[in-house]
mmCIF file of C-alpha atoms in Angstrom:
data_model
loop_
_atom_site.group_PDB
_atom_site.id
_atom_site.type_symbol
_atom_site.label_atom_id
_atom_site.label_comp_id
_atom_site.label_asym_id
_atom_site.label_seq_id
_atom_site.Cartn_x
_atom_site.Cartn_y
_atom_site.Cartn_z
ATOM 1 C CA MET D 1 49.363 -80.000 42.178
ATOM 2 C CA GLU D 2 49.593 -81.132 45.813
ATOM 3 C CA THR D 3 49.187 -77.763 47.471
ATOM 4 C CA PHE D 4 48.585 -79.076 50.982
ATOM 5 C CA ARG D 5 50.929 -82.100 50.961
ATOM 6 C CA THR D 6 53.567 -80.411 53.135
ATOM 7 C CA TYR D 7 51.193 -78.016 54.859
ATOM 8 C CA ASN D 8 51.676 -77.833 58.643
ATOM 9 C CA PRO D 9 49.250 -75.703 60.683
ATOM 10 C CA GLU D 10 51.482 -76.158 63.745
ATOM 11 C CA ASP D 11 49.818 -75.374 67.087
ATOM 12 C CA PHE D 12 46.971 -73.251 65.753
ATOM 13 C CA TYR D 13 43.354 -73.967 64.991
ATOM 14 C CA ASP D 14 43.221 -74.510 61.251
ATOM 15 C CA GLU D 15 40.040 -73.543 59.419
ATOM 16 C CA LEU D 16 40.428 -76.155 56.664
ATOM 17 C CA PHE D 17 42.029 -79.179 58.361
ATOM 18 C CA ASP D 18 41.667 -80.913 61.706
ATOM 19 C CA ALA D 19 44.593 -82.057 63.851
ATOM 20 C CA ASN D 20 44.936 -85.225 61.748
ATOM 21 C CA GLY D 21 45.172 -83.318 58.480
ATOM 22 C CA ILE D 22 41.648 -84.290 57.410
ATOM 23 C CA PRO D 23 39.547 -81.562 55.760
ATOM 24 C CA ARG D 24 36.920 -80.216 58.120
ATOM 25 C CA PRO D 25 33.198 -80.623 57.337
ATOM 26 C CA GLY D 26 32.301 -78.295 54.504
ATOM 27 C CA ALA D 27 35.900 -77.848 53.367
ATOM 28 C CA GLN D 28 36.401 -81.086 51.428
ATOM 29 C CA LEU D 29 35.100 -79.759 48.099
ATOM 30 C CA LEU D 30 37.244 -76.632 48.277
ATOM 31 C CA VAL D 31 40.355 -78.628 49.196
ATOM 32 C CA ASP D 32 39.727 -81.097 46.362
ATOM 33 C CA MET D 33 39.367 -78.284 43.834
ATOM 34 C CA ILE D 34 42.554 -76.557 44.946
ATOM 35 C CA GLU D 35 44.492 -79.828 44.888
ATOM 36 C CA VAL D 36 43.732 -80.480 41.213
ATOM 37 C CA LEU D 37 44.630 -76.980 40.015
ATOM 38 C CA PRO D 38 47.622 -76.815 37.649
ATOM 39 C CA ALA D 39 50.853 -75.414 39.055
ATOM 40 C CA GLY D 40 50.684 -71.643 39.329
ATOM 41 C CA ASP D 41 46.927 -71.517 38.796
ATOM 42 C CA LEU D 42 46.105 -70.583 42.392
ATOM 43 C CA ALA D 43 48.535 -67.650 42.320
ATOM 44 C CA MET D 44 47.110 -66.582 38.964
ATOM 45 C CA ARG D 45 43.570 -66.613 40.365
ATOM 46 C CA GLN D 46 44.738 -64.501 43.287
ATOM 47 C CA LYS D 47 46.190 -61.883 40.925
ATOM 48 C CA GLU D 48 43.060 -61.928 38.767
ATOM 49 C CA ALA D 49 40.877 -61.405 41.824
ATOM 50 C CA GLU D 50 42.988 -58.460 42.989
ATOM 51 C CA ALA D 51 42.856 -56.933 39.511
ATOM 52 C CA LEU D 52 39.080 -57.306 39.491
ATOM 53 C CA LEU D 53 38.771 -55.613 42.880
ATOM 54 C CA LEU D 54 40.864 -52.719 41.625
ATOM 55 C CA LYS D 55 38.734 -52.451 38.488
ATOM 56 C CA MET D 56 35.591 -52.471 40.628
ATOM 57 C CA GLY D 57 37.017 -49.624 42.689
ATOM 58 C CA VAL D 58 37.053 -51.610 45.924
ATOM 59 C CA THR D 59 39.740 -49.509 47.565
ATOM 60 C CA PHE D 60 40.539 -47.703 50.780
ATOM 61 C CA ASN D 61 42.711 -44.660 51.391
ATOM 62 C CA VAL D 62 46.067 -44.924 53.137
ATOM 63 C CA TYR D 63 47.443 -41.785 54.729
ATOM 64 C CA GLY D 64 51.110 -40.849 54.647
ATOM 65 C CA ARG D 65 52.116 -43.118 51.774
ATOM 66 C CA ASP D 66 54.268 -41.680 48.993
ATOM 67 C CA GLU D 67 53.324 -44.335 46.462
ATOM 68 C CA GLY D 68 49.667 -43.326 46.380
ATOM 69 C CA THR D 69 46.651 -43.157 48.616
ATOM 70 C CA GLU D 70 44.323 -45.828 47.237
ATOM 71 C CA LYS D 71 44.874 -49.517 47.955
ATOM 72 C CA ILE D 72 42.724 -52.550 47.341
ATOM 73 C CA PHE D 73 41.393 -54.209 50.451
ATOM 74 C CA PRO D 74 43.517 -57.259 51.482
ATOM 75 C CA PHE D 75 41.924 -60.299 49.912
ATOM 76 C CA ASP D 76 42.546 -64.052 50.151
ATOM 77 C CA ILE D 77 40.875 -66.194 47.511
ATOM 78 C CA ILE D 78 40.844 -69.195 49.856
ATOM 79 C CA PRO D 79 37.687 -68.480 51.862
ATOM 80 C CA ARG D 80 37.171 -69.099 55.546
ATOM 81 C CA ILE D 81 34.463 -71.723 55.847
ATOM 82 C CA VAL D 82 32.141 -71.429 58.845
ATOM 83 C CA SER D 83 29.654 -74.234 59.368
ATOM 84 C CA GLY D 84 25.955 -73.558 59.767
ATOM 85 C CA ASP D 85 26.032 -74.714 63.402
ATOM 86 C CA ASP D 86 28.968 -72.442 64.221
ATOM 87 C CA TRP D 87 27.289 -69.497 62.544
ATOM 88 C CA GLN D 88 24.056 -70.110 64.440
ATOM 89 C CA GLN D 89 25.984 -69.904 67.693
ATOM 90 C CA ILE D 90 27.793 -66.744 66.577
ATOM 91 C CA GLU D 91 24.558 -65.090 65.468
ATOM 92 C CA THR D 92 22.728 -65.928 68.690
ATOM 93 C CA GLY D 93 25.615 -64.810 70.886
ATOM 94 C CA LEU D 94 26.217 -61.533 69.061
ATOM 95 C CA LYS D 95 22.540 -60.580 69.150
ATOM 96 C CA GLN D 96 22.537 -61.115 72.903
ATOM 97 C CA ARG D 97 25.802 -59.221 73.310
ATOM 98 C CA ILE D 98 24.745 -56.208 71.222
ATOM 99 C CA HIS D 99 21.429 -55.970 73.069
ATOM 100 C CA ALA D 100 23.339 -55.960 76.373
ATOM 101 C CA LEU D 101 25.697 -53.256 75.095
ATOM 102 C CA ASN D 102 22.755 -51.113 74.030
ATOM 103 C CA GLU D 103 21.167 -51.483 77.476
ATOM 104 C CA PHE D 104 24.498 -50.620 79.096
ATOM 105 C CA ILE D 105 24.846 -47.362 77.147
ATOM 106 C CA GLN D 106 21.233 -46.397 77.843
ATOM 107 C CA ASP D 107 21.795 -47.002 81.547
ATOM 108 C CA ILE D 108 25.044 -45.061 81.989
ATOM 109 C CA TYR D 109 23.546 -41.987 80.336
ATOM 110 C CA ASN D 110 20.251 -42.187 82.220
ATOM 111 C CA ASP D 111 19.434 -44.249 85.323
ATOM 112 C CA LYS D 112 23.070 -45.236 86.013
ATOM 113 C CA LYS D 113 21.929 -48.353 87.875
ATOM 114 C CA ILE D 114 25.048 -50.257 86.884
ATOM 115 C CA LEU D 115 27.126 -47.537 88.546
ATOM 116 C CA LYS D 116 24.932 -47.157 91.625
ATOM 117 C CA ASP D 117 25.053 -50.917 92.176
ATOM 118 C CA ARG D 118 28.845 -50.780 91.758
ATOM 119 C CA VAL D 119 28.853 -53.392 89.048
ATOM 120 C CA VAL D 120 31.120 -51.054 87.085
ATOM 121 C CA PRO D 121 33.311 -48.450 88.858
ATOM 122 C CA GLU D 122 31.934 -44.944 88.307
ATOM 123 C CA ALA D 123 35.409 -43.520 87.761
ATOM 124 C CA LEU D 124 36.010 -45.986 84.937
ATOM 125 C CA ILE D 125 33.076 -44.496 83.024
ATOM 126 C CA HIS D 126 33.349 -40.810 83.860
ATOM 127 C CA THR D 127 37.084 -40.617 83.179
ATOM 128 C CA SER D 128 36.753 -42.308 79.803
ATOM 129 C CA ARG D 129 37.810 -40.089 76.915
ATOM 130 C CA THR D 130 34.782 -41.198 74.917
ATOM 131 C CA TYR D 131 32.174 -40.599 77.620
ATOM 132 C CA ARG D 132 29.885 -37.754 76.474
ATOM 133 C CA ARG D 133 28.396 -35.796 79.354
ATOM 134 C CA GLU D 134 26.332 -33.931 76.754
ATOM 135 C CA CYS D 135 24.363 -37.164 76.249
ATOM 136 C CA GLU D 136 23.306 -37.520 79.884
ATOM 137 C CA GLY D 137 19.529 -37.737 80.114
ATOM 138 C CA PHE D 138 19.218 -38.400 76.382
ATOM 139 C CA THR D 139 17.480 -41.368 74.767
ATOM 140 C CA PRO D 140 17.828 -41.790 70.980
ATOM 141 C CA ALA D 141 15.010 -42.690 68.607
ATOM 142 C CA ARG D 142 13.454 -46.073 69.459
ATOM 143 C CA GLY D 143 15.948 -46.341 72.326
ATOM 144 C CA ILE D 144 18.622 -47.668 69.974
ATOM 145 C CA TRP D 145 22.235 -46.598 70.499
ATOM 146 C CA CYS D 146 23.933 -49.503 68.714
ATOM 147 C CA HIS D 147 22.498 -49.254 65.223
ATOM 148 C CA VAL D 148 25.475 -50.893 63.529
ATOM 149 C CA THR D 149 28.055 -52.871 65.475
ATOM 150 C CA GLY D 150 31.377 -54.256 64.325
ATOM 151 C CA SER D 151 32.551 -57.100 66.573
ATOM 152 C CA ASP D 152 36.024 -58.504 65.939
ATOM 153 C CA LEU D 153 36.076 -62.283 66.327
ATOM 154 C CA VAL D 154 38.910 -64.767 66.640
ATOM 155 C CA ARG D 155 38.823 -68.555 66.814
ATOM 156 C CA ASP D 156 41.142 -69.938 69.479
ATOM 157 C CA ARG D 157 42.955 -73.269 69.365
ATOM 158 C CA ASP D 158 40.004 -74.836 71.186
ATOM 159 C CA GLY D 159 37.871 -74.129 68.108
ATOM 160 C CA ARG D 160 35.611 -71.654 69.898
ATOM 161 C CA PHE D 161 34.961 -68.096 68.749
ATOM 162 C CA TYR D 162 35.811 -65.194 71.034
ATOM 163 C CA VAL D 163 35.107 -61.464 70.767
ATOM 164 C CA LEU D 164 38.229 -59.323 70.772
ATOM 165 C CA GLU D 165 36.444 -55.976 70.790
ATOM 166 C CA ASP D 166 33.261 -54.206 69.727
ATOM 167 C CA ASN D 167 33.187 -51.096 67.560
ATOM 168 C CA LEU D 168 29.921 -49.295 68.254
ATOM 169 C CA ARG D 169 30.751 -45.881 66.824
ATOM 170 C CA CYS D 170 31.717 -46.012 63.154
ATOM 171 C CA PRO D 171 32.396 -49.637 62.219
ATOM 172 C CA SER D 172 33.442 -50.078 58.612
ATOM 173 C CA GLY D 173 34.236 -52.926 56.262
ATOM 174 C CA VAL D 174 30.877 -54.386 55.289
ATOM 175 C CA SER D 175 31.102 -53.109 51.710
ATOM 176 C CA TYR D 176 34.346 -55.040 51.273
ATOM 177 C CA VAL D 177 32.604 -58.173 52.530
ATOM 178 C CA LEU D 178 29.867 -57.753 49.929
ATOM 179 C CA GLU D 179 32.236 -57.066 47.045
ATOM 180 C CA ASN D 180 34.687 -59.773 48.093
ATOM 181 C CA ARG D 181 31.832 -62.262 48.027
ATOM 182 C CA ARG D 182 31.097 -61.297 44.413
ATOM 183 C CA VAL D 183 34.722 -61.926 43.473
ATOM 184 C CA LEU D 184 34.881 -65.242 45.343
ATOM 185 C CA LYS D 185 31.823 -66.468 43.459
ATOM 186 C CA ARG D 186 33.755 -65.976 40.226
ATOM 187 C CA THR D 187 36.919 -67.568 41.603
ATOM 188 C CA PHE D 188 35.364 -70.811 42.896
ATOM 189 C CA PRO D 189 31.822 -70.899 41.447
ATOM 190 C CA GLN D 190 31.433 -74.672 41.851
ATOM 191 C CA VAL D 191 32.130 -74.462 45.588
ATOM 192 C CA PHE D 192 29.477 -71.813 46.094
ATOM 193 C CA GLU D 193 26.903 -73.672 44.046
ATOM 194 C CA ALA D 194 27.410 -76.948 45.902
ATOM 195 C CA SER D 195 27.948 -75.661 49.453
ATOM 196 C CA ARG D 196 24.704 -73.732 49.961
ATOM 197 C CA VAL D 197 26.571 -70.662 51.191
ATOM 198 C CA ARG D 198 24.324 -68.173 52.945
ATOM 199 C CA PRO D 199 23.883 -64.942 50.952
ATOM 200 C CA VAL D 200 25.083 -61.567 52.228
ATOM 201 C CA ASP D 201 23.806 -59.295 49.470
ATOM 202 C CA GLU D 202 20.674 -58.360 51.435
ATOM 203 C CA TYR D 203 22.720 -56.209 53.815
ATOM 204 C CA PRO D 204 22.013 -52.822 52.136
ATOM 205 C CA ASN D 205 18.276 -53.544 52.218
ATOM 206 C CA ARG D 206 18.457 -54.563 55.874
ATOM 207 C CA LEU D 207 20.380 -51.382 56.671
ATOM 208 C CA LEU D 208 17.824 -49.263 54.827
ATOM 209 C CA GLU D 209 14.963 -50.938 56.702
ATOM 210 C CA MET D 210 16.665 -50.108 59.995
ATOM 211 C CA LEU D 211 17.163 -46.461 59.001
ATOM 212 C CA GLU D 212 13.541 -46.174 57.880
ATOM 213 C CA TYR D 213 12.443 -47.653 61.215
ATOM 214 C CA LEU D 214 14.179 -44.765 63.002
ATOM 215 C CA ALA D 215 12.227 -42.100 61.112
ATOM 216 C CA PRO D 216 9.416 -40.218 62.894
ATOM 217 C CA ASP D 217 6.098 -42.069 62.828
ATOM 218 C CA HIS D 218 4.304 -39.357 60.883
ATOM 219 C CA VAL D 219 6.823 -39.420 57.994
ATOM 220 C CA GLN D 220 5.670 -41.759 55.232
ATOM 221 C CA SER D 221 8.674 -41.422 52.896
ATOM 222 C CA PRO D 222 11.634 -40.357 55.036
ATOM 223 C CA THR D 223 14.609 -38.517 53.581
ATOM 224 C CA ILE D 224 17.697 -40.510 54.529
ATOM 225 C CA GLY D 225 21.356 -39.667 54.069
ATOM 226 C CA VAL D 226 24.787 -41.173 54.645
ATOM 227 C CA LEU D 227 27.009 -38.555 56.279
ATOM 228 C CA THR D 228 30.620 -38.938 55.145
ATOM 229 C CA PRO D 229 33.766 -36.972 56.060
ATOM 230 C CA GLY D 230 34.527 -36.808 52.328
ATOM 231 C CA ILE D 231 36.550 -38.388 49.569
ATOM 232 C CA TYR D 232 39.794 -38.475 51.549
ATOM 233 C CA ASN D 233 38.391 -40.635 54.315
ATOM 234 C CA SER D 234 39.774 -44.183 54.387
ATOM 235 C CA ALA D 235 36.283 -45.692 54.138
ATOM 236 C CA TYR D 236 34.860 -43.344 51.502
ATOM 237 C CA PHE D 237 34.359 -46.219 49.060
ATOM 238 C CA GLU D 238 32.048 -47.830 51.582
ATOM 239 C CA HIS D 239 30.102 -44.630 52.237
ATOM 240 C CA SER D 240 29.527 -44.170 48.516
ATOM 241 C CA PHE D 241 28.761 -47.858 47.980
ATOM 242 C CA LEU D 242 26.142 -48.047 50.721
ATOM 243 C CA SER D 243 24.404 -44.829 49.710
ATOM 244 C CA GLN D 244 24.155 -46.073 46.118
ATOM 245 C CA GLN D 245 22.918 -49.518 47.135
ATOM 246 C CA MET D 246 20.269 -48.044 49.432
ATOM 247 C CA GLY D 247 19.286 -45.293 47.010
ATOM 248 C CA VAL D 248 19.802 -42.515 49.563
ATOM 249 C CA GLU D 249 21.755 -39.266 49.595
ATOM 250 C CA LEU D 250 25.506 -39.165 50.237
ATOM 251 C CA VAL D 251 26.210 -35.911 52.060
ATOM 252 C CA GLU D 252 29.046 -34.073 53.774
ATOM 253 C CA GLY D 253 28.806 -31.634 56.643
ATOM 254 C CA GLN D 254 28.933 -28.690 54.261
ATOM 255 C CA ASP D 255 25.764 -29.988 52.574
ATOM 256 C CA LEU D 256 23.770 -29.775 55.808
ATOM 257 C CA VAL D 257 22.531 -27.084 58.146
ATOM 258 C CA VAL D 258 20.571 -27.097 61.397
ATOM 259 C CA SER D 259 17.489 -24.875 61.284
ATOM 260 C CA ASP D 260 14.682 -24.701 63.869
ATOM 261 C CA GLY D 261 16.189 -27.664 65.669
ATOM 262 C CA PHE D 262 16.170 -29.959 62.635
ATOM 263 C CA VAL D 263 18.824 -31.021 60.135
ATOM 264 C CA HIS D 264 18.235 -29.827 56.583
ATOM 265 C CA MET D 265 19.991 -30.586 53.322
ATOM 266 C CA LEU D 266 20.955 -27.809 50.936
ATOM 267 C CA THR D 267 19.374 -28.368 47.521
ATOM 268 C CA THR D 268 18.888 -26.291 44.382
ATOM 269 C CA LYS D 269 15.278 -25.807 45.490
ATOM 270 C CA GLY D 270 16.176 -24.691 48.991
ATOM 271 C CA LEU D 271 16.356 -26.504 52.314
ATOM 272 C CA LYS D 272 15.030 -30.058 52.575
ATOM 273 C CA ARG D 273 14.559 -31.657 55.954
ATOM 274 C CA VAL D 274 16.542 -34.832 56.614
ATOM 275 C CA ASP D 275 14.709 -37.397 58.717
ATOM 276 C CA VAL D 276 17.499 -39.914 59.333
ATOM 277 C CA LEU D 277 21.283 -39.639 59.015
ATOM 278 C CA TYR D 278 23.578 -42.650 59.008
ATOM 279 C CA ARG D 279 26.686 -40.879 60.181
ATOM 280 C CA ARG D 280 30.140 -42.171 59.361
ATOM 281 C CA ILE D 281 31.946 -39.416 61.244
ATOM 282 C CA ASP D 282 33.589 -39.949 64.624
ATOM 283 C CA ASP D 283 31.891 -38.439 67.665
ATOM 284 C CA ASP D 284 34.549 -35.758 68.156
ATOM 285 C CA PHE D 285 33.905 -34.231 64.755
ATOM 286 C CA ILE D 286 30.133 -34.523 64.398
ATOM 287 C CA ASP D 287 29.168 -31.221 66.059
ATOM 288 C CA PRO D 288 31.639 -28.300 66.240
ATOM 289 C CA GLU D 289 29.164 -26.389 68.404
ATOM 290 C CA VAL D 290 29.315 -29.037 71.149
ATOM 291 C CA PHE D 291 32.440 -31.141 70.668
ATOM 292 C CA ARG D 292 35.548 -30.110 68.722
ATOM 293 C CA PRO D 293 35.173 -26.479 67.614
ATOM 294 C CA ASP D 294 37.897 -26.921 64.981
ATOM 295 C CA SER D 295 35.961 -29.656 63.155
ATOM 296 C CA LEU D 296 35.260 -28.953 59.503
ATOM 297 C CA LEU D 297 33.446 -32.264 59.005
ATOM 298 C CA GLY D 298 30.351 -31.944 61.145
ATOM 299 C CA VAL D 299 27.100 -30.005 60.955
ATOM 300 C CA ARG D 300 26.573 -26.519 62.351
#
């Protein structure tokens, strides 16, 4: 099977082949394996992978569809190969970028130096629909605003990575990355074994460590929860997945109550104080007392 014999990437940067049609560093083994597959085998592996994802429950909800609400996450069994050098540059750049974004948010809600120095027009900030005047003068625990960031990347024809946008509020998709990796390991096990692919399965533990770091200093064993809008949310699979992987509570707004200035969880034994919440609810809906009064998702 000569899968790539007539392949033409045209005027785009191709992840597998260079401009001369030669496999890029790190891609040779994958290309060789695909080339020797029997006719129809690649399509069969794609269908098997999609069936496995469905069996694993790796789905997301689609609103307004008559044929059903749950769909498997789009999946391509031919992986994107990123070299170690490229990833090092991405990792270094994103860390720097996210730190700068965190400092920016802290500044616009407190000292406002970036506005006073006219680096950013004041009207641009204060007329933004997502600017929260209720947060002025507020500093979150440990001074961290950007706990989890989702940066969309694209590689241009020059081969360099660029950031399209940053999602700092409720980024989703990491659970699909983790589960897709599990499926890819079954699809091309030899490639993974020989290519020294960096693992991603430590993410839930890293997330849990970050949440524990945010707990008050005097709390030895913090109670942590993942706050979800509920089963009809498009990312509910991820909310459930992460709470299970971290071993923490999965809660909805109706499970929580604010008492004496602290969030508590309703249990069969009464109220239990929650030390850290990883919220997966948009800002508008988190607090009906402050933001949208018609919200049924937040905590009162």
